[in-house]
Amino acid sequence: MTNRAQQIFKPEFRFGLGGVSLGNEFNKQTDKDAEATLEAAWAVGVRYFDVAPWYGFGLSERRFGHFLHNQKREDYLLSSKVGKLFKASKNNRHAEIYPLSDSPNDIVFDYTADGVRRSIEDSLQRLGVDSLDVAFVHDISPDFAFFPNGWEEQYEIARKGAFPALSKMRDEGIIQAWGIGVNTPLPILKVMEDADPDVCLCARQYSLIDHASAVQELFPAVRKKNVSLVIGSSLNAGFISGSPRYNYGKENFKIPVAAIEKREKFRAVAARYGVDLRTAALQFSSAADVAVALVAGARSAQQIQEDWNSLQAKIPSDFWTELKQQGLIEANAALPSSSES
């Protein structure tokens, strides 16, 4: 049975540009650089954009909005996150949490019903647009390090406040769909039992390097509940394509030895078949049957162009066969249908 997310994410919205990099998460960039990246994304055909107040403490939304408010609203799909409110403060925490953002803002965690509505209103002002298509409740997950009393307390607030409020806003037509956006599977499994989400952002959980848990535990539950996923961070924050980091956080430079060893095995197989590993990683993550979209971050015009081209490339089916034979990918993981025989 077709669900709400499958109806919203039309073919032109299956690949999206994420806003982490343009919020100066990893490197400092100018507004001009960000504008060039967004212009390049639009030029190659990207029509889905995923941002969050958290990315750069408001910086990413402002940059995306500066570009998107000049486009016809019906031509693109836009998602953002809720649960974190920002206000200007001379004594803000940006230097501690987002040191490269130069943000004037301080953060307040608010997963209440009123907080969610305020969050969406604030995002629309920063973006300079009149509506969001999808709202993700952000980071109520064991890996998020900045909650004062742990993620469970914030999840419970969201269960009573954010979740029913978003369902009501969806029914009122303020948003088209909602879910949660997290880096671990447990909150997605919980929210499907506690509420009626449409689509969840599953970040860093379904990549070439790390996907066993998603295939064995998360995906079967998602299918049962008829919920869809947007897959994010399929390159593990650039690690698969060669960046000196693994996923997110202050200590993402401490790359697990097992991840490095696994990447080397992938590289060896890719070299034998003349396959670009970034291309393989993006195609693999986008092939999941529960996925309605793949979101990739990019810090430059060249990166988003390369990502787009990767999704159009042909990969020999023997490449995937060997990866399964070596046990590098799960035996029951879906494979890209565009692979050559």
PDB file of N, CA and C in Angstrom, residues 219-273:
ATOM      1  N   PHE A 219      14.751  -2.023   8.816  1.00  0.00           N
ATOM      2  CA  PHE A 219      13.959  -2.097   7.593  1.00  0.00           C
ATOM      3  C   PHE A 219      12.728  -3.001   7.730  1.00  0.00           C
ATOM      4  N   PRO A 220      12.830  -4.186   8.346  1.00  0.00           N
ATOM      5  CA  PRO A 220      11.628  -5.004   8.512  1.00  0.00           C
ATOM      6  C   PRO A 220      10.540  -4.299   9.326  1.00  0.00           C
ATOM      7  N   ALA A 221      10.945  -3.560  10.361  1.00  0.00           N
ATOM      8  CA  ALA A 221       9.967  -2.837  11.177  1.00  0.00           C
ATOM      9  C   ALA A 221       9.316  -1.706  10.390  1.00  0.00           C
ATOM     10  N   VAL A 222      10.116  -1.019   9.578  1.00  0.00           N
ATOM     11  CA  VAL A 222       9.597   0.074   8.757  1.00  0.00           C
ATOM     12  C   VAL A 222       8.586  -0.460   7.739  1.00  0.00           C
ATOM     13  N   ARG A 223       8.906  -1.588   7.132  1.00  0.00           N
ATOM     14  CA  ARG A 223       7.978  -2.183   6.170  1.00  0.00           C
ATOM     15  C   ARG A 223       6.661  -2.561   6.854  1.00  0.00           C
ATOM     16  N   LYS A 224       6.755  -3.134   8.025  1.00  0.00           N
ATOM     17  CA  LYS A 224       5.562  -3.564   8.759  1.00  0.00           C
ATOM     18  C   LYS A 224       4.645  -2.390   9.075  1.00  0.00           C
ATOM     19  N   LYS A 225       5.248  -1.251   9.408  1.00  0.00           N
ATOM     20  CA  LYS A 225       4.472  -0.069   9.784  1.00  0.00           C
ATOM     21  C   LYS A 225       4.111   0.803   8.580  1.00  0.00           C
ATOM     22  N   ASN A 226       4.605   0.428   7.381  1.00  0.00           N
ATOM     23  CA  ASN A 226       4.360   1.203   6.159  1.00  0.00           C
ATOM     24  C   ASN A 226       4.841   2.643   6.299  1.00  0.00           C
ATOM     25  N   VAL A 227       6.039   2.781   6.873  1.00  0.00           N
ATOM     26  CA  VAL A 227       6.716   4.069   6.997  1.00  0.00           C
ATOM     27  C   VAL A 227       7.899   4.063   6.037  1.00  0.00           C
ATOM     28  N   SER A 228       8.250   5.209   5.503  1.00  0.00           N
ATOM     29  CA  SER A 228       9.377   5.309   4.583  1.00  0.00           C
ATOM     30  C   SER A 228      10.569   5.971   5.258  1.00  0.00           C
ATOM     31  N   LEU A 229      11.709   5.897   4.590  1.00  0.00           N
ATOM     32  CA  LEU A 229      12.935   6.496   5.103  1.00  0.00           C
ATOM     33  C   LEU A 229      13.571   7.408   4.064  1.00  0.00           C
ATOM     34  N   VAL A 230      14.144   8.497   4.541  1.00  0.00           N
ATOM     35  CA  VAL A 230      15.123   9.266   3.780  1.00  0.00           C
ATOM     36  C   VAL A 230      16.479   8.831   4.304  1.00  0.00           C
ATOM     37  N   ILE A 231      17.360   8.421   3.420  1.00  0.00           N
ATOM     38  CA  ILE A 231      18.678   7.941   3.824  1.00  0.00           C
ATOM     39  C   ILE A 231      19.675   9.100   3.762  1.00  0.00           C
ATOM     40  N   GLY A 232      20.368   9.333   4.868  1.00  0.00           N
ATOM     41  CA  GLY A 232      21.366  10.404   4.925  1.00  0.00           C
ATOM     42  C   GLY A 232      22.731   9.873   5.320  1.00  0.00           C
ATOM     43  N   SER A 233      23.746  10.663   5.041  1.00  0.00           N
ATOM     44  CA  SER A 233      25.137  10.339   5.388  1.00  0.00           C
ATOM     45  C   SER A 233      25.558   8.961   4.888  1.00  0.00           C
ATOM     46  N   SER A 234      25.262   8.684   3.640  1.00  0.00           N
ATOM     47  CA  SER A 234      25.643   7.397   3.066  1.00  0.00           C
ATOM     48  C   SER A 234      27.152   7.264   2.888  1.00  0.00           C
ATOM     49  N   LEU A 235      27.861   8.377   2.992  1.00  0.00           N
ATOM     50  CA  LEU A 235      29.334   8.346   2.912  1.00  0.00           C
ATOM     51  C   LEU A 235      29.970   8.425   4.296  1.00  0.00           C
ATOM     52  N   ASN A 236      29.137   8.279   5.345  1.00  0.00           N
ATOM     53  CA  ASN A 236      29.625   8.414   6.725  1.00  0.00           C
ATOM     54  C   ASN A 236      30.403   9.709   6.901  1.00  0.00           C
ATOM     55  N   ALA A 237      29.722  10.825   6.558  1.00  0.00           N
ATOM     56  CA  ALA A 237      30.301  12.172   6.653  1.00  0.00           C
ATOM     57  C   ALA A 237      31.556  12.314   5.794  1.00  0.00           C
ATOM     58  N   GLY A 238      31.566  11.628   4.659  1.00  0.00           N
ATOM     59  CA  GLY A 238      32.681  11.745   3.720  1.00  0.00           C
ATOM     60  C   GLY A 238      33.764  10.708   3.880  1.00  0.00           C
ATOM     61  N   PHE A 239      33.685   9.882   4.916  1.00  0.00           N
ATOM     62  CA  PHE A 239      34.737   8.892   5.170  1.00  0.00           C
ATOM     63  C   PHE A 239      34.939   7.959   3.986  1.00  0.00           C
ATOM     64  N   ILE A 240      33.854   7.453   3.415  1.00  0.00           N
ATOM     65  CA  ILE A 240      33.982   6.487   2.324  1.00  0.00           C
ATOM     66  C   ILE A 240      34.678   7.097   1.115  1.00  0.00           C
ATOM     67  N   SER A 241      34.460   8.395   0.901  1.00  0.00           N
ATOM     68  CA  SER A 241      35.090   9.042  -0.249  1.00  0.00           C
ATOM     69  C   SER A 241      36.452   9.653   0.094  1.00  0.00           C
ATOM     70  N   GLY A 242      36.965   9.377   1.299  1.00  0.00           N
ATOM     71  CA  GLY A 242      38.339   9.759   1.616  1.00  0.00           C
ATOM     72  C   GLY A 242      38.541  10.843   2.638  1.00  0.00           C
ATOM     73  N   SER A 243      37.482  11.388   3.225  1.00  0.00           N
ATOM     74  CA  SER A 243      37.646  12.448   4.223  1.00  0.00           C
ATOM     75  C   SER A 243      38.244  11.883   5.511  1.00  0.00           C
ATOM     76  N   PRO A 244      39.043  12.689   6.216  1.00  0.00           N
ATOM     77  CA  PRO A 244      39.707  12.219   7.444  1.00  0.00           C
ATOM     78  C   PRO A 244      38.805  12.297   8.670  1.00  0.00           C
ATOM     79  N   ARG A 245      37.602  11.786   8.562  1.00  0.00           N
ATOM     80  CA  ARG A 245      36.656  11.760   9.680  1.00  0.00           C
ATOM     81  C   ARG A 245      35.684  10.620   9.452  1.00  0.00           C
ATOM     82  N   TYR A 246      35.012  10.223  10.531  1.00  0.00           N
ATOM     83  CA  TYR A 246      34.022   9.153  10.451  1.00  0.00           C
ATOM     84  C   TYR A 246      32.786   9.598  11.208  1.00  0.00           C
ATOM     85  N   ASN A 247      31.704   9.869  10.485  1.00  0.00           N
ATOM     86  CA  ASN A 247      30.457  10.351  11.051  1.00  0.00           C
ATOM     87  C   ASN A 247      30.620  11.730  11.689  1.00  0.00           C
ATOM     88  N   TYR A 248      29.880  12.009  12.776  1.00  0.00           N
ATOM     89  CA  TYR A 248      29.813  13.359  13.316  1.00  0.00           C
ATOM     90  C   TYR A 248      30.323  13.410  14.750  1.00  0.00           C
ATOM     91  N   GLY A 249      30.436  14.606  15.268  1.00  0.00           N
ATOM     92  CA  GLY A 249      30.839  14.781  16.654  1.00  0.00           C
ATOM     93  C   GLY A 249      32.247  15.333  16.789  1.00  0.00           C
ATOM     94  N   LYS A 250      32.568  15.776  18.008  1.00  0.00           N
ATOM     95  CA  LYS A 250      33.856  16.404  18.257  1.00  0.00           C
ATOM     96  C   LYS A 250      35.036  15.466  18.031  1.00  0.00           C
ATOM     97  N   GLU A 251      34.815  14.178  18.197  1.00  0.00           N
ATOM     98  CA  GLU A 251      35.913  13.215  18.070  1.00  0.00           C
ATOM     99  C   GLU A 251      35.765  12.349  16.830  1.00  0.00           C
ATOM    100  N   ASN A 252      35.156  12.914  15.787  1.00  0.00           N
ATOM    101  CA  ASN A 252      34.982  12.110  14.577  1.00  0.00           C
ATOM    102  C   ASN A 252      36.294  11.880  13.826  1.00  0.00           C
ATOM    103  N   PHE A 253      37.349  12.528  14.283  1.00  0.00           N
ATOM    104  CA  PHE A 253      38.671  12.279  13.701  1.00  0.00           C
ATOM    105  C   PHE A 253      39.263  10.971  14.224  1.00  0.00           C
ATOM    106  N   LYS A 254      38.690  10.417  15.287  1.00  0.00           N
ATOM    107  CA  LYS A 254      39.138   9.139  15.821  1.00  0.00           C
ATOM    108  C   LYS A 254      38.401   8.032  15.073  1.00  0.00           C
ATOM    109  N   ILE A 255      38.971   7.627  13.967  1.00  0.00           N
ATOM    110  CA  ILE A 255      38.299   6.677  13.072  1.00  0.00           C
ATOM    111  C   ILE A 255      38.558   5.245  13.548  1.00  0.00           C
ATOM    112  N   PRO A 256      37.515   4.447  13.734  1.00  0.00           N
ATOM    113  CA  PRO A 256      37.706   3.063  14.159  1.00  0.00           C
ATOM    114  C   PRO A 256      38.582   2.285  13.178  1.00  0.00           C
ATOM    115  N   VAL A 257      39.486   1.508  13.712  1.00  0.00           N
ATOM    116  CA  VAL A 257      40.388   0.715  12.861  1.00  0.00           C
ATOM    117  C   VAL A 257      39.590  -0.210  11.956  1.00  0.00           C
ATOM    118  N   ALA A 258      38.523  -0.790  12.492  1.00  0.00           N
ATOM    119  CA  ALA A 258      37.710  -1.716  11.700  1.00  0.00           C
ATOM    120  C   ALA A 258      37.103  -1.025  10.484  1.00  0.00           C
ATOM    121  N   ALA A 259      36.705   0.250  10.654  1.00  0.00           N
ATOM    122  CA  ALA A 259      36.129   0.992   9.525  1.00  0.00           C
ATOM    123  C   ALA A 259      37.185   1.247   8.457  1.00  0.00           C
ATOM    124  N   ILE A 260      38.392   1.592   8.879  1.00  0.00           N
ATOM    125  CA  ILE A 260      39.477   1.829   7.918  1.00  0.00           C
ATOM    126  C   ILE A 260      39.804   0.546   7.159  1.00  0.00           C
ATOM    127  N   GLU A 261      39.879  -0.554   7.867  1.00  0.00           N
ATOM    128  CA  GLU A 261      40.187  -1.830   7.224  1.00  0.00           C
ATOM    129  C   GLU A 261      39.101  -2.238   6.228  1.00  0.00           C
ATOM    130  N   LYS A 262      37.863  -1.994   6.615  1.00  0.00           N
ATOM    131  CA  LYS A 262      36.760  -2.346   5.716  1.00  0.00           C
ATOM    132  C   LYS A 262      36.770  -1.463   4.477  1.00  0.00           C
ATOM    133  N   ARG A 263      37.059  -0.179   4.667  1.00  0.00           N
ATOM    134  CA  ARG A 263      37.142   0.707   3.509  1.00  0.00           C
ATOM    135  C   ARG A 263      38.223   0.252   2.544  1.00  0.00           C
ATOM    136  N   GLU A 264      39.345  -0.210   3.058  1.00  0.00           N
ATOM    137  CA  GLU A 264      40.427  -0.688   2.195  1.00  0.00           C
ATOM    138  C   GLU A 264      39.999  -1.910   1.392  1.00  0.00           C
ATOM    139  N   LYS A 265      39.215  -2.771   2.001  1.00  0.00           N
ATOM    140  CA  LYS A 265      38.715  -3.936   1.266  1.00  0.00           C
ATOM    141  C   LYS A 265      37.769  -3.510   0.145  1.00  0.00           C
ATOM    142  N   PHE A 266      36.914  -2.544   0.444  1.00  0.00           N
ATOM    143  CA  PHE A 266      36.036  -2.014  -0.600  1.00  0.00           C
ATOM    144  C   PHE A 266      36.849  -1.389  -1.725  1.00  0.00           C
ATOM    145  N   ARG A 267      37.857  -0.630  -1.357  1.00  0.00           N
ATOM    146  CA  ARG A 267      38.691   0.027  -2.372  1.00  0.00           C
ATOM    147  C   ARG A 267      39.368  -0.989  -3.284  1.00  0.00           C
ATOM    148  N   ALA A 268      39.810  -2.098  -2.701  1.00  0.00           N
ATOM    149  CA  ALA A 268      40.493  -3.117  -3.502  1.00  0.00           C
ATOM    150  C   ALA A 268      39.553  -3.722  -4.534  1.00  0.00           C
ATOM    151  N   VAL A 269      38.322  -4.025  -4.122  1.00  0.00           N
ATOM    152  CA  VAL A 269      37.351  -4.580  -5.067  1.00  0.00           C
ATOM    153  C   VAL A 269      36.972  -3.538  -6.112  1.00  0.00           C
ATOM    154  N   ALA A 270      36.759  -2.310  -5.678  1.00  0.00           N
ATOM    155  CA  ALA A 270      36.391  -1.243  -6.611  1.00  0.00           C
ATOM    156  C   ALA A 270      37.475  -1.031  -7.660  1.00  0.00           C
ATOM    157  N   ALA A 271      38.728  -1.118  -7.250  1.00  0.00           N
ATOM    158  CA  ALA A 271      39.836  -0.918  -8.196  1.00  0.00           C
ATOM    159  C   ALA A 271      39.848  -2.001  -9.265  1.00  0.00           C
ATOM    160  N   ARG A 272      39.509  -3.217  -8.883  1.00  0.00           N
ATOM    161  CA  ARG A 272      39.518  -4.314  -9.863  1.00  0.00           C
ATOM    162  C   ARG A 272      38.442  -4.134 -10.932  1.00  0.00           C
ATOM    163  N   TYR A 273      37.364  -3.455 -10.587  1.00  0.00           N
ATOM    164  CA  TYR A 273      36.268  -3.278 -11.531  1.00  0.00           C
ATOM    165  C   TYR A 273      36.205  -1.865 -12.109  1.00  0.00           C
TER     166      TYR A 273
END
